Amino acid sequence: MERRVRNAELAISLVLRVGVLVSVAVIAAGLGLMFAHHGEYLPIRGHYSYRELTSRSTQFPHSFKSLGHSLARGEGRGVIVLGVFILILTPVLRVAVGVVTFLYEKDLPMALVTLYVLVVLVGSFFLAGA
Amino acid sequence: MTPLDFVVSLALISVAAGILGSLVGLGGGVVIVPVLTLLYHVDIRLAIGASIVSVIATSSGAAAAYVRERMTNLRAGMFLEIATTTGALSGAYLTTVLPTRFLFIVFGVVLAYSSFATFRRRHTDEPLTVSNDRIANYFDLHGSYYDPAVKREIAYKVVGTTPGLALMYLAGLVSALLGIGSGALKVPAMDSAMHLPMKVSSATSNFMIGVTAAASAGVYFIRGQIDPIIAAPVAAGVLLGATFGARVLGRVASKTVRIVFVVVLVVISLEMLQKGILP
């Protein structure tokens, strides 16, 4: 029993670490790309204020369609959103790994519990209209 | 301030938010939202979107370490997620029905009481050795962890799963409705109602808040509340801070974690009351 719990712990810990590392790498690449494309964002070149990028009217991708267009154009902000999306999906993936691990250990009650959580999570993404 | 200065300074503040959040089992929204709105004058909608990103970053960053070190009660956490995700989902639909001001006041009072209840338990931190809780026994939610601060293995039993589930439902509801407080109710639910050791409560709350936040993150994304130039430094900074904070929790005493948590809880409670009374 103890050894089995340990397997679940190691699998879940691995999923979380990989998710975190991949998302940080993608976000960092996106930031680099954004500053490389926009010299006016850097202190040396001028007086461009961050407020222009954090106001109500700022444009950035917020649907899969606009994210796809932004990535196709090679925009840094699109790459950042992709990285944030990987970060958001990490807990969902962690629950999915939980379902598989509990099934593998033939722990049916816990497998059903995690399956319910997974269904609610995936359902929430669809209900959001994504 | 140029965009580069903004990104660098916000990333540094986010490191601090990640350390604090991972230590007490909260998402760090308590730091991120006021910093963004008061210091950088960012729109509150975008600040709340960034706080959701911060919660997921704290959770995944810290939980990777806590789970490996067996500080997290994996089974209890995953079991209680039934209630938090259901709460988060119902909260997303109640947003339009319930008056937000009234909710801020109600939860401000609830959190003030939980901070008092958590503080009162500071001398009685002995883990339980028996449990008659049928749900906890059926799902085998009991556990043990190695506490590096006292250098020994601590076994504990879990009780009160029914009030625990009710509080977790409420926790999911609050975080979906108000955008803050996802961990604020989870830690007291596990500590006071279910008698999990303080450090386990904090680590397990950390493990769970990512899933609760992910349940409402889709809505925030579609509504356009996740601004990349704010989310990038927050995510990167908080992840770094949480990874570092997770190394600290094992070594500090349970009582210290409890006191830090109570202080943060009082701040959140006042923040909520202020939003409810003086909008």
mmCIF file of C-alpha atoms in Angstrom:
data_model
loop_
_atom_site.group_PDB
_atom_site.id
_atom_site.type_symbol
_atom_site.label_atom_id
_atom_site.label_comp_id
_atom_site.label_asym_id
_atom_site.label_seq_id
_atom_site.Cartn_x
_atom_site.Cartn_y
_atom_site.Cartn_z
ATOM 1 C CA MET A 1 0.000 0.000 0.000
ATOM 2 C CA GLU A 2 2.696 2.493 1.065
ATOM 3 C CA ARG A 3 4.806 1.785 -2.008
ATOM 4 C CA ARG A 4 1.777 2.321 -4.259
ATOM 5 C CA VAL A 5 1.008 5.726 -2.747
ATOM 6 C CA ARG A 6 4.661 6.580 -3.380
ATOM 7 C CA ASN A 7 4.229 5.782 -7.109
ATOM 8 C CA ALA A 8 1.286 8.188 -7.348
ATOM 9 C CA GLU A 9 3.283 10.855 -5.524
ATOM 10 C CA LEU A 10 6.267 10.551 -7.852
ATOM 11 C CA ALA A 11 4.111 10.519 -11.019
ATOM 12 C CA ILE A 12 2.160 13.609 -9.936
ATOM 13 C CA SER A 13 5.279 15.447 -8.811
ATOM 14 C CA LEU A 14 6.900 14.733 -12.205
ATOM 15 C CA VAL A 15 3.867 16.032 -14.155
ATOM 16 C CA LEU A 16 3.868 19.249 -12.113
ATOM 17 C CA ARG A 17 7.602 19.814 -12.574
ATOM 18 C CA VAL A 18 7.531 19.211 -16.330
ATOM 19 C CA GLY A 19 4.449 21.468 -16.730
ATOM 20 C CA VAL A 20 6.097 24.259 -14.737
ATOM 21 C CA LEU A 21 9.434 24.056 -16.583
ATOM 22 C CA VAL A 22 7.831 23.965 -20.057
ATOM 23 C CA SER A 23 5.521 26.901 -19.297
ATOM 24 C CA VAL A 24 8.348 29.032 -17.856
ATOM 25 C CA ALA A 25 10.519 28.294 -20.910
ATOM 26 C CA VAL A 26 7.696 29.238 -23.331
ATOM 27 C CA ILE A 27 6.808 32.400 -21.362
ATOM 28 C CA ALA A 28 10.480 33.476 -21.275
ATOM 29 C CA ALA A 29 10.817 32.885 -25.029
ATOM 30 C CA GLY A 30 7.637 34.926 -25.604
ATOM 31 C CA LEU A 31 8.947 37.820 -23.485
ATOM 32 C CA GLY A 32 12.265 37.751 -25.365
ATOM 33 C CA LEU A 33 10.456 37.771 -28.708
ATOM 34 C CA MET A 34 8.195 40.635 -27.634
ATOM 35 C CA PHE A 35 11.071 42.868 -26.565
ATOM 36 C CA ALA A 36 13.085 41.902 -29.675
ATOM 37 C CA HIS A 37 10.209 43.016 -31.931
ATOM 38 C CA HIS A 38 9.361 46.145 -29.968
ATOM 39 C CA GLY A 39 12.468 48.270 -29.418
ATOM 40 C CA GLU A 40 10.169 51.037 -28.146
ATOM 41 C CA TYR A 41 9.409 48.918 -25.024
ATOM 42 C CA LEU A 42 13.026 49.211 -23.864
ATOM 43 C CA PRO A 43 14.247 52.072 -21.625
ATOM 44 C CA ILE A 44 17.040 53.167 -24.046
ATOM 45 C CA ARG A 45 14.716 54.010 -26.903
ATOM 46 C CA GLY A 46 12.148 56.286 -25.439
ATOM 47 C CA HIS A 47 9.061 57.147 -23.530
ATOM 48 C CA TYR A 48 6.663 54.314 -24.248
ATOM 49 C CA SER A 49 4.648 53.611 -21.075
ATOM 50 C CA TYR A 50 3.578 50.150 -19.853
ATOM 51 C CA ARG A 51 0.141 51.718 -19.222
ATOM 52 C CA GLU A 52 -0.588 51.399 -22.949
ATOM 53 C CA LEU A 53 -0.285 47.614 -22.562
ATOM 54 C CA THR A 54 -2.305 47.254 -19.346
ATOM 55 C CA SER A 55 -5.399 49.355 -20.027
ATOM 56 C CA ARG A 56 -8.952 48.257 -20.757
ATOM 57 C CA SER A 57 -8.482 48.828 -24.497
ATOM 58 C CA THR A 58 -5.237 46.816 -24.853
ATOM 59 C CA GLN A 59 -5.471 44.167 -27.554
ATOM 60 C CA PHE A 60 -4.204 40.644 -26.818
ATOM 61 C CA PRO A 61 -5.338 37.133 -27.781
ATOM 62 C CA HIS A 62 -8.223 35.812 -25.667
ATOM 63 C CA SER A 63 -9.705 33.025 -27.779
ATOM 64 C CA PHE A 64 -8.178 30.015 -29.489
ATOM 65 C CA LYS A 65 -8.775 31.637 -32.862
ATOM 66 C CA SER A 66 -6.981 34.890 -32.052
ATOM 67 C CA LEU A 67 -4.221 32.945 -30.276
ATOM 68 C CA GLY A 68 -3.682 30.894 -33.462
ATOM 69 C CA HIS A 69 -3.486 34.048 -35.613
ATOM 70 C CA SER A 70 -1.081 35.681 -33.180
ATOM 71 C CA LEU A 71 1.197 32.615 -33.130
ATOM 72 C CA ALA A 72 1.120 32.391 -36.946
ATOM 73 C CA ARG A 73 2.379 35.980 -37.098
ATOM 74 C CA GLY A 74 5.165 35.053 -34.670
ATOM 75 C CA GLU A 75 4.068 37.608 -32.043
ATOM 76 C CA GLY A 76 5.730 37.455 -28.630
ATOM 77 C CA ARG A 77 2.435 38.084 -26.788
ATOM 78 C CA GLY A 78 0.894 35.046 -28.489
ATOM 79 C CA VAL A 79 3.800 32.878 -27.327
ATOM 80 C CA ILE A 80 3.361 34.221 -23.757
ATOM 81 C CA VAL A 81 -0.369 33.382 -23.804
ATOM 82 C CA LEU A 82 0.528 29.873 -25.005
ATOM 83 C CA GLY A 83 2.928 29.516 -22.051
ATOM 84 C CA VAL A 84 0.273 30.737 -19.595
ATOM 85 C CA PHE A 85 -2.135 28.265 -21.161
ATOM 86 C CA ILE A 86 0.310 25.399 -20.529
ATOM 87 C CA LEU A 87 0.514 26.596 -16.909
ATOM 88 C CA ILE A 88 -3.313 26.558 -16.613
ATOM 89 C CA LEU A 89 -3.472 23.053 -18.095
ATOM 90 C CA THR A 90 -0.852 21.630 -15.691
ATOM 91 C CA PRO A 91 -3.307 21.060 -12.766
ATOM 92 C CA VAL A 92 -5.814 19.492 -15.197
ATOM 93 C CA LEU A 93 -3.130 17.114 -16.466
ATOM 94 C CA ARG A 94 -2.186 16.351 -12.855
ATOM 95 C CA VAL A 95 -5.785 15.232 -12.151
ATOM 96 C CA ALA A 96 -5.788 13.078 -15.307
ATOM 97 C CA VAL A 97 -2.574 11.371 -14.173
ATOM 98 C CA GLY A 98 -4.283 10.810 -10.800
ATOM 99 C CA VAL A 99 -7.163 8.941 -12.489
ATOM 100 C CA VAL A 100 -4.764 6.692 -14.401
ATOM 101 C CA THR A 101 -2.584 5.983 -11.355
ATOM 102 C CA PHE A 102 -5.547 5.059 -9.130
ATOM 103 C CA LEU A 103 -6.975 2.791 -11.844
ATOM 104 C CA TYR A 104 -3.583 1.127 -12.212
ATOM 105 C CA GLU A 105 -3.518 0.542 -8.450
ATOM 106 C CA LYS A 106 -7.073 -0.890 -8.658
ATOM 107 C CA ASP A 107 -8.273 1.726 -6.155
ATOM 108 C CA LEU A 108 -11.753 2.170 -7.656
ATOM 109 C CA PRO A 109 -13.254 4.631 -5.101
ATOM 110 C CA MET A 110 -10.362 7.090 -5.518
ATOM 111 C CA ALA A 111 -10.312 6.588 -9.306
ATOM 112 C CA LEU A 112 -14.014 7.579 -9.448
ATOM 113 C CA VAL A 113 -13.388 10.590 -7.201
ATOM 114 C CA THR A 114 -10.574 11.895 -9.444
ATOM 115 C CA LEU A 115 -12.577 11.103 -12.594
ATOM 116 C CA TYR A 116 -15.438 13.271 -11.308
ATOM 117 C CA VAL A 117 -12.988 16.138 -10.654
ATOM 118 C CA LEU A 118 -11.555 15.745 -14.172
ATOM 119 C CA VAL A 119 -15.029 15.820 -15.766
ATOM 120 C CA VAL A 120 -15.964 18.999 -13.849
ATOM 121 C CA LEU A 121 -12.656 20.653 -14.848
ATOM 122 C CA VAL A 122 -12.938 19.787 -18.542
ATOM 123 C CA GLY A 123 -16.642 20.721 -18.439
ATOM 124 C CA SER A 124 -15.779 24.149 -17.004
ATOM 125 C CA PHE A 125 -13.515 24.851 -19.998
ATOM 126 C CA PHE A 126 -16.295 23.985 -22.454
ATOM 127 C CA LEU A 127 -18.932 25.902 -20.499
ATOM 128 C CA ALA A 128 -16.638 28.943 -20.641
ATOM 129 C CA GLY A 129 -17.054 28.802 -24.395
ATOM 130 C CA ALA A 130 -13.424 28.057 -25.163
ATOM 131 C CA MET B 1 7.909 53.500 -16.651
ATOM 132 C CA THR B 2 8.718 51.495 -19.784
ATOM 133 C CA PRO B 3 7.297 47.997 -20.377
ATOM 134 C CA LEU B 4 10.716 46.457 -19.599
ATOM 135 C CA ASP B 5 10.905 48.198 -16.195
ATOM 136 C CA PHE B 6 7.339 47.060 -15.506
ATOM 137 C CA VAL B 7 8.127 43.417 -16.321
ATOM 138 C CA VAL B 8 11.333 43.335 -14.251
ATOM 139 C CA SER B 9 9.899 45.074 -11.153
ATOM 140 C CA LEU B 10 6.682 43.033 -11.202
ATOM 141 C CA ALA B 11 8.677 39.791 -11.541
ATOM 142 C CA LEU B 12 10.704 40.693 -8.413
ATOM 143 C CA ILE B 13 7.554 41.434 -6.371
ATOM 144 C CA SER B 14 6.054 38.175 -7.660
ATOM 145 C CA VAL B 15 8.996 36.189 -6.268
ATOM 146 C CA ALA B 16 8.074 37.488 -2.775
ATOM 147 C CA ALA B 17 4.378 36.679 -3.386
ATOM 148 C CA GLY B 18 5.339 33.138 -4.409
ATOM 149 C CA ILE B 19 7.428 32.552 -1.253
ATOM 150 C CA LEU B 20 4.625 33.779 1.033
ATOM 151 C CA GLY B 21 1.896 31.937 -0.874
ATOM 152 C CA SER B 22 3.692 28.591 -0.900
ATOM 153 C CA LEU B 23 4.515 28.824 2.805
ATOM 154 C CA VAL B 24 0.954 29.332 4.039
ATOM 155 C CA GLY B 25 -1.016 27.520 1.324
ATOM 156 C CA LEU B 26 -2.577 30.617 -0.241
ATOM 157 C CA GLY B 27 -2.330 31.699 -3.849
ATOM 158 C CA GLY B 28 -0.477 34.977 -3.500
ATOM 159 C CA GLY B 29 -3.451 36.915 -4.897
ATOM 160 C CA VAL B 30 -3.477 38.723 -1.554
ATOM 161 C CA VAL B 31 -0.202 40.372 -2.647
ATOM 162 C CA ILE B 32 -0.641 40.524 -6.442
ATOM 163 C CA VAL B 33 -4.064 42.218 -6.641
ATOM 164 C CA PRO B 34 -3.272 45.211 -4.344
ATOM 165 C CA VAL B 35 0.203 45.629 -5.902
ATOM 166 C CA LEU B 36 -1.230 45.765 -9.425
ATOM 167 C CA THR B 37 -4.165 48.043 -8.632
ATOM 168 C CA LEU B 38 -2.589 50.400 -6.078
ATOM 169 C CA LEU B 39 1.061 50.511 -7.187
ATOM 170 C CA TYR B 40 0.782 50.079 -10.962
ATOM 171 C CA HIS B 41 -2.809 51.381 -11.383
ATOM 172 C CA VAL B 42 -3.787 48.383 -13.486
ATOM 173 C CA ASP B 43 -7.485 47.773 -14.196
ATOM 174 C CA ILE B 44 -9.038 45.544 -11.481
ATOM 175 C CA ARG B 45 -10.339 43.028 -14.062
ATOM 176 C CA LEU B 46 -6.836 42.445 -15.393
ATOM 177 C CA ALA B 47 -5.459 42.299 -11.821
ATOM 178 C CA ILE B 48 -7.899 39.494 -10.946
ATOM 179 C CA GLY B 49 -6.884 37.614 -14.120
ATOM 180 C CA ALA B 50 -3.231 37.907 -13.028
ATOM 181 C CA SER B 51 -4.146 36.673 -9.547
ATOM 182 C CA ILE B 52 -5.635 33.461 -11.028
ATOM 183 C CA VAL B 53 -2.337 32.925 -12.900
ATOM 184 C CA SER B 54 -0.471 33.546 -9.639
ATOM 185 C CA VAL B 55 -2.582 30.947 -7.791
ATOM 186 C CA ILE B 56 -1.884 28.254 -10.398
ATOM 187 C CA ALA B 57 1.830 29.130 -10.451
ATOM 188 C CA THR B 58 2.105 28.969 -6.632
ATOM 189 C CA SER B 59 0.246 25.680 -6.547
ATOM 190 C CA SER B 60 2.155 23.851 -9.280
ATOM 191 C CA GLY B 61 5.540 25.295 -8.283
ATOM 192 C CA ALA B 62 5.232 24.396 -4.599
ATOM 193 C CA ALA B 63 3.209 21.177 -4.942
ATOM 194 C CA ALA B 64 5.875 19.551 -7.144
ATOM 195 C CA ALA B 65 8.203 19.674 -4.116
ATOM 196 C CA TYR B 66 5.627 19.088 -1.354
ATOM 197 C CA VAL B 67 4.171 15.992 -3.006
ATOM 198 C CA ARG B 68 7.602 14.474 -3.545
ATOM 199 C CA GLU B 69 8.528 15.120 0.090
ATOM 200 C CA ARG B 70 5.219 13.558 1.265
ATOM 201 C CA MET B 71 4.151 16.775 3.028
ATOM 202 C CA THR B 72 0.926 16.784 0.980
ATOM 203 C CA ASN B 73 -1.925 14.405 1.866
ATOM 204 C CA LEU B 74 -2.578 13.361 -1.715
ATOM 205 C CA ARG B 75 -5.684 11.259 -1.065
ATOM 206 C CA ALA B 76 -7.387 13.813 1.184
ATOM 207 C CA GLY B 77 -6.561 16.605 -1.274
ATOM 208 C CA MET B 78 -7.920 14.766 -4.288
ATOM 209 C CA PHE B 79 -11.001 13.645 -2.349
ATOM 210 C CA LEU B 80 -11.816 17.200 -1.202
ATOM 211 C CA GLU B 81 -11.405 18.498 -4.759
ATOM 212 C CA ILE B 82 -14.880 17.015 -5.438
ATOM 213 C CA ALA B 83 -16.289 19.846 -3.333
ATOM 214 C CA THR B 84 -13.959 22.680 -4.450
ATOM 215 C CA THR B 85 -14.458 22.119 -8.188
ATOM 216 C CA THR B 86 -18.249 21.781 -7.780
ATOM 217 C CA GLY B 87 -18.226 25.003 -5.745
ATOM 218 C CA ALA B 88 -16.128 26.813 -8.365
ATOM 219 C CA LEU B 89 -18.458 25.702 -11.138
ATOM 220 C CA SER B 90 -21.629 26.802 -9.308
ATOM 221 C CA GLY B 91 -19.915 30.088 -8.389
ATOM 222 C CA ALA B 92 -19.339 30.912 -12.051
ATOM 223 C CA TYR B 93 -23.143 30.876 -12.510
ATOM 224 C CA LEU B 94 -24.066 32.727 -9.335
ATOM 225 C CA THR B 95 -21.845 35.744 -10.155
ATOM 226 C CA THR B 96 -24.690 37.515 -11.907
ATOM 227 C CA VAL B 97 -27.309 36.648 -9.259
ATOM 228 C CA LEU B 98 -25.661 37.535 -5.950
ATOM 229 C CA PRO B 99 -24.680 41.087 -4.940
ATOM 230 C CA THR B 100 -20.863 41.187 -4.644
ATOM 231 C CA ARG B 101 -20.788 43.771 -1.826
ATOM 232 C CA PHE B 102 -22.908 41.551 0.407
ATOM 233 C CA LEU B 103 -20.638 38.564 -0.355
ATOM 234 C CA PHE B 104 -17.498 40.512 0.568
ATOM 235 C CA ILE B 105 -18.999 41.354 3.968
ATOM 236 C CA VAL B 106 -20.176 37.775 4.637
ATOM 237 C CA PHE B 107 -16.813 36.234 3.722
ATOM 238 C CA GLY B 108 -14.892 38.986 5.511
ATOM 239 C CA VAL B 109 -16.695 37.936 8.719
ATOM 240 C CA VAL B 110 -16.236 34.191 7.978
ATOM 241 C CA LEU B 111 -12.480 34.676 7.475
ATOM 242 C CA ALA B 112 -12.165 36.817 10.594
ATOM 243 C CA TYR B 113 -13.723 33.947 12.540
ATOM 244 C CA SER B 114 -11.469 31.325 10.887
ATOM 245 C CA SER B 115 -8.354 33.346 11.685
ATOM 246 C CA PHE B 116 -9.484 33.360 15.322
ATOM 247 C CA ALA B 117 -10.202 29.598 15.248
ATOM 248 C CA THR B 118 -6.809 28.874 13.645
ATOM 249 C CA PHE B 119 -5.025 31.059 16.193
ATOM 250 C CA ARG B 120 -6.800 29.349 19.110
ATOM 251 C CA ARG B 121 -5.442 25.948 18.051
ATOM 252 C CA ARG B 122 -1.813 27.121 18.349
ATOM 253 C CA HIS B 123 -1.137 25.135 21.557
ATOM 254 C CA THR B 124 -3.148 22.031 20.699
ATOM 255 C CA ASP B 125 -1.387 20.844 17.581
ATOM 256 C CA GLU B 126 -1.213 17.167 18.585
ATOM 257 C CA PRO B 127 -2.256 14.838 15.738
ATOM 258 C CA LEU B 128 -5.167 12.428 16.285
ATOM 259 C CA THR B 129 -4.463 8.709 16.723
ATOM 260 C CA VAL B 130 -8.013 7.355 16.241
ATOM 261 C CA SER B 131 -10.821 8.234 13.876
ATOM 262 C CA ASN B 132 -14.462 7.098 13.753
ATOM 263 C CA ASP B 133 -15.098 9.060 10.579
ATOM 264 C CA ARG B 134 -16.647 6.536 8.173
ATOM 265 C CA ILE B 135 -15.862 8.462 4.988
ATOM 266 C CA ALA B 136 -12.240 9.029 6.021
ATOM 267 C CA ASN B 137 -11.860 5.344 6.873
ATOM 268 C CA TYR B 138 -13.525 4.152 3.648
ATOM 269 C CA PHE B 139 -11.320 6.276 1.390
ATOM 270 C CA ASP B 140 -8.302 5.815 3.694
ATOM 271 C CA LEU B 141 -7.572 9.535 3.966
ATOM 272 C CA HIS B 142 -5.252 9.181 6.967
ATOM 273 C CA GLY B 143 -1.547 9.759 6.520
ATOM 274 C CA SER B 144 1.878 10.468 7.912
ATOM 275 C CA TYR B 145 4.718 12.836 7.066
ATOM 276 C CA TYR B 146 8.313 13.420 8.025
ATOM 277 C CA ASP B 147 8.739 16.733 9.814
ATOM 278 C CA PRO B 148 12.340 17.993 9.376
ATOM 279 C CA ALA B 149 11.804 20.665 12.065
ATOM 280 C CA VAL B 150 11.324 18.040 14.815
ATOM 281 C CA LYS B 151 13.211 15.300 12.899
ATOM 282 C CA ARG B 152 10.603 12.553 13.174
ATOM 283 C CA GLU B 153 7.765 10.855 11.291
ATOM 284 C CA ILE B 154 4.334 12.118 12.377
ATOM 285 C CA ALA B 155 1.280 9.883 11.769
ATOM 286 C CA TYR B 156 -2.184 11.452 11.917
ATOM 287 C CA LYS B 157 -5.842 10.486 11.531
ATOM 288 C CA VAL B 158 -8.478 12.510 9.725
ATOM 289 C CA VAL B 159 -11.945 13.360 11.118
ATOM 290 C CA GLY B 160 -14.826 15.690 10.149
ATOM 291 C CA THR B 161 -14.975 14.954 6.424
ATOM 292 C CA THR B 162 -18.604 16.196 6.205
ATOM 293 C CA PRO B 163 -17.956 19.727 7.570
ATOM 294 C CA GLY B 164 -14.665 19.595 5.603
ATOM 295 C CA LEU B 165 -16.518 18.982 2.342
ATOM 296 C CA ALA B 166 -19.027 21.762 3.126
ATOM 297 C CA LEU B 167 -16.237 24.272 3.788
ATOM 298 C CA MET B 168 -14.404 23.180 0.636
ATOM 299 C CA TYR B 169 -17.560 23.764 -1.420
ATOM 300 C CA LEU B 170 -17.725 27.253 0.088
ATOM 301 C CA ALA B 171 -14.007 27.778 -0.691
ATOM 302 C CA GLY B 172 -14.571 26.911 -4.367
ATOM 303 C CA LEU B 173 -17.620 29.189 -4.477
ATOM 304 C CA VAL B 174 -15.756 32.161 -2.959
ATOM 305 C CA SER B 175 -12.765 31.903 -5.264
ATOM 306 C CA ALA B 176 -15.012 31.785 -8.343
ATOM 307 C CA LEU B 177 -17.226 34.648 -7.128
ATOM 308 C CA LEU B 178 -14.668 37.036 -5.690
ATOM 309 C CA GLY B 179 -11.417 36.032 -7.394
ATOM 310 C CA ILE B 180 -9.624 35.876 -4.026
ATOM 311 C CA GLY B 181 -9.598 33.664 -0.961
ATOM 312 C CA SER B 182 -9.201 30.258 -2.571
ATOM 313 C CA GLY B 183 -6.749 28.978 0.042
ATOM 314 C CA ALA B 184 -8.036 31.132 2.896
ATOM 315 C CA LEU B 185 -10.905 28.755 3.681
ATOM 316 C CA LYS B 186 -9.105 25.535 2.711
ATOM 317 C CA VAL B 187 -6.412 25.714 5.390
ATOM 318 C CA PRO B 188 -8.890 26.301 8.295
ATOM 319 C CA ALA B 189 -11.164 23.549 6.890
ATOM 320 C CA MET B 190 -8.331 21.012 7.096
ATOM 321 C CA ASP B 191 -6.728 22.381 10.252
ATOM 322 C CA SER B 192 -9.776 23.094 12.437
ATOM 323 C CA ALA B 193 -12.526 20.832 11.042
ATOM 324 C CA MET B 194 -10.498 17.807 9.890
ATOM 325 C CA HIS B 195 -7.578 17.980 12.344
ATOM 326 C CA LEU B 196 -4.787 17.608 9.785
ATOM 327 C CA PRO B 197 -1.412 18.896 11.069
ATOM 328 C CA MET B 198 -0.797 22.573 10.184
ATOM 329 C CA LYS B 199 2.043 21.930 7.733
ATOM 330 C CA VAL B 200 0.055 19.178 5.992
ATOM 331 C CA SER B 201 -2.968 21.528 5.787
ATOM 332 C CA SER B 202 -0.819 24.222 4.195
ATOM 333 C CA ALA B 203 0.889 21.838 1.723
ATOM 334 C CA THR B 204 -2.407 20.127 0.814
ATOM 335 C CA SER B 205 -4.158 23.477 0.337
ATOM 336 C CA ASN B 206 -1.277 24.447 -1.951
ATOM 337 C CA PHE B 207 -1.815 21.253 -3.910
ATOM 338 C CA MET B 208 -5.564 21.919 -4.281
ATOM 339 C CA ILE B 209 -5.739 25.651 -5.117
ATOM 340 C CA GLY B 210 -4.309 25.082 -8.613
ATOM 341 C CA VAL B 211 -7.208 22.832 -9.538
ATOM 342 C CA THR B 212 -9.813 25.232 -8.069
ATOM 343 C CA ALA B 213 -8.255 28.119 -10.003
ATOM 344 C CA ALA B 214 -7.999 26.084 -13.219
ATOM 345 C CA ALA B 215 -11.775 25.490 -13.003
ATOM 346 C CA SER B 216 -12.400 29.224 -13.438
ATOM 347 C CA ALA B 217 -9.302 30.123 -15.524
ATOM 348 C CA GLY B 218 -11.066 29.264 -18.808
ATOM 349 C CA VAL B 219 -13.735 31.886 -18.097
ATOM 350 C CA TYR B 220 -11.103 34.553 -17.319
ATOM 351 C CA PHE B 221 -9.202 33.739 -20.527
ATOM 352 C CA ILE B 222 -12.285 34.067 -22.753
ATOM 353 C CA ARG B 223 -13.358 37.298 -21.035
ATOM 354 C CA GLY B 224 -9.940 38.754 -21.936
ATOM 355 C CA GLN B 225 -8.720 39.190 -18.360
ATOM 356 C CA ILE B 226 -5.370 37.452 -18.866
ATOM 357 C CA ASP B 227 -3.069 40.159 -20.235
ATOM 358 C CA PRO B 228 0.247 38.606 -21.414
ATOM 359 C CA ILE B 229 2.512 41.458 -20.288
ATOM 360 C CA ILE B 230 1.132 41.185 -16.731
ATOM 361 C CA ALA B 231 0.790 37.382 -16.673
ATOM 362 C CA ALA B 232 4.358 36.690 -17.884
ATOM 363 C CA PRO B 233 6.313 38.327 -15.013
ATOM 364 C CA VAL B 234 3.728 37.154 -12.454
ATOM 365 C CA ALA B 235 3.895 33.524 -13.617
ATOM 366 C CA ALA B 236 7.709 33.425 -13.863
ATOM 367 C CA GLY B 237 8.321 35.294 -10.581
ATOM 368 C CA VAL B 238 5.756 33.377 -8.547
ATOM 369 C CA LEU B 239 7.020 30.005 -9.850
ATOM 370 C CA LEU B 240 10.543 30.884 -8.768
ATOM 371 C CA GLY B 241 9.373 32.122 -5.345
ATOM 372 C CA ALA B 242 7.102 29.117 -4.741
ATOM 373 C CA THR B 243 9.874 26.642 -5.594
ATOM 374 C CA PHE B 244 12.102 28.396 -3.068
ATOM 375 C CA GLY B 245 9.318 28.747 -0.448
ATOM 376 C CA ALA B 246 8.576 25.018 -0.657
ATOM 377 C CA ARG B 247 12.117 24.316 0.554
ATOM 378 C CA VAL B 248 11.526 26.504 3.613
ATOM 379 C CA LEU B 249 8.236 25.019 4.908
ATOM 380 C CA GLY B 250 9.753 21.738 6.050
ATOM 381 C CA ARG B 251 12.307 23.462 8.223
ATOM 382 C CA VAL B 252 10.167 26.031 10.041
ATOM 383 C CA ALA B 253 8.092 25.101 13.077
ATOM 384 C CA SER B 254 4.353 24.376 12.696
ATOM 385 C CA LYS B 255 3.549 27.194 15.072
ATOM 386 C CA THR B 256 5.409 29.721 12.902
ATOM 387 C CA VAL B 257 3.459 28.611 9.810
ATOM 388 C CA ARG B 258 0.248 28.977 11.808
ATOM 389 C CA ILE B 259 1.056 32.495 13.024
ATOM 390 C CA VAL B 260 2.083 33.700 9.524
ATOM 391 C CA PHE B 261 -1.141 32.202 8.160
ATOM 392 C CA VAL B 262 -3.291 33.941 10.801
ATOM 393 C CA VAL B 263 -1.678 37.313 10.018
ATOM 394 C CA VAL B 264 -2.295 36.903 6.268
ATOM 395 C CA LEU B 265 -5.877 35.763 6.948
ATOM 396 C CA VAL B 266 -6.591 38.868 9.046
ATOM 397 C CA VAL B 267 -5.287 41.034 6.173
ATOM 398 C CA ILE B 268 -7.506 39.247 3.606
ATOM 399 C CA SER B 269 -10.509 39.515 5.924
ATOM 400 C CA LEU B 270 -9.985 43.275 6.361
ATOM 401 C CA GLU B 271 -9.473 43.642 2.596
ATOM 402 C CA MET B 272 -12.823 41.895 1.972
ATOM 403 C CA LEU B 273 -14.683 43.929 4.617
ATOM 404 C CA GLN B 274 -13.270 47.138 3.174
ATOM 405 C CA LYS B 275 -14.458 46.175 -0.330
ATOM 406 C CA GLY B 276 -17.911 45.371 1.048
ATOM 407 C CA ILE B 277 -18.356 48.451 3.223
ATOM 408 C CA LEU B 278 -16.488 51.145 1.234
ATOM 409 C CA PRO B 279 -16.748 50.197 -2.438
#
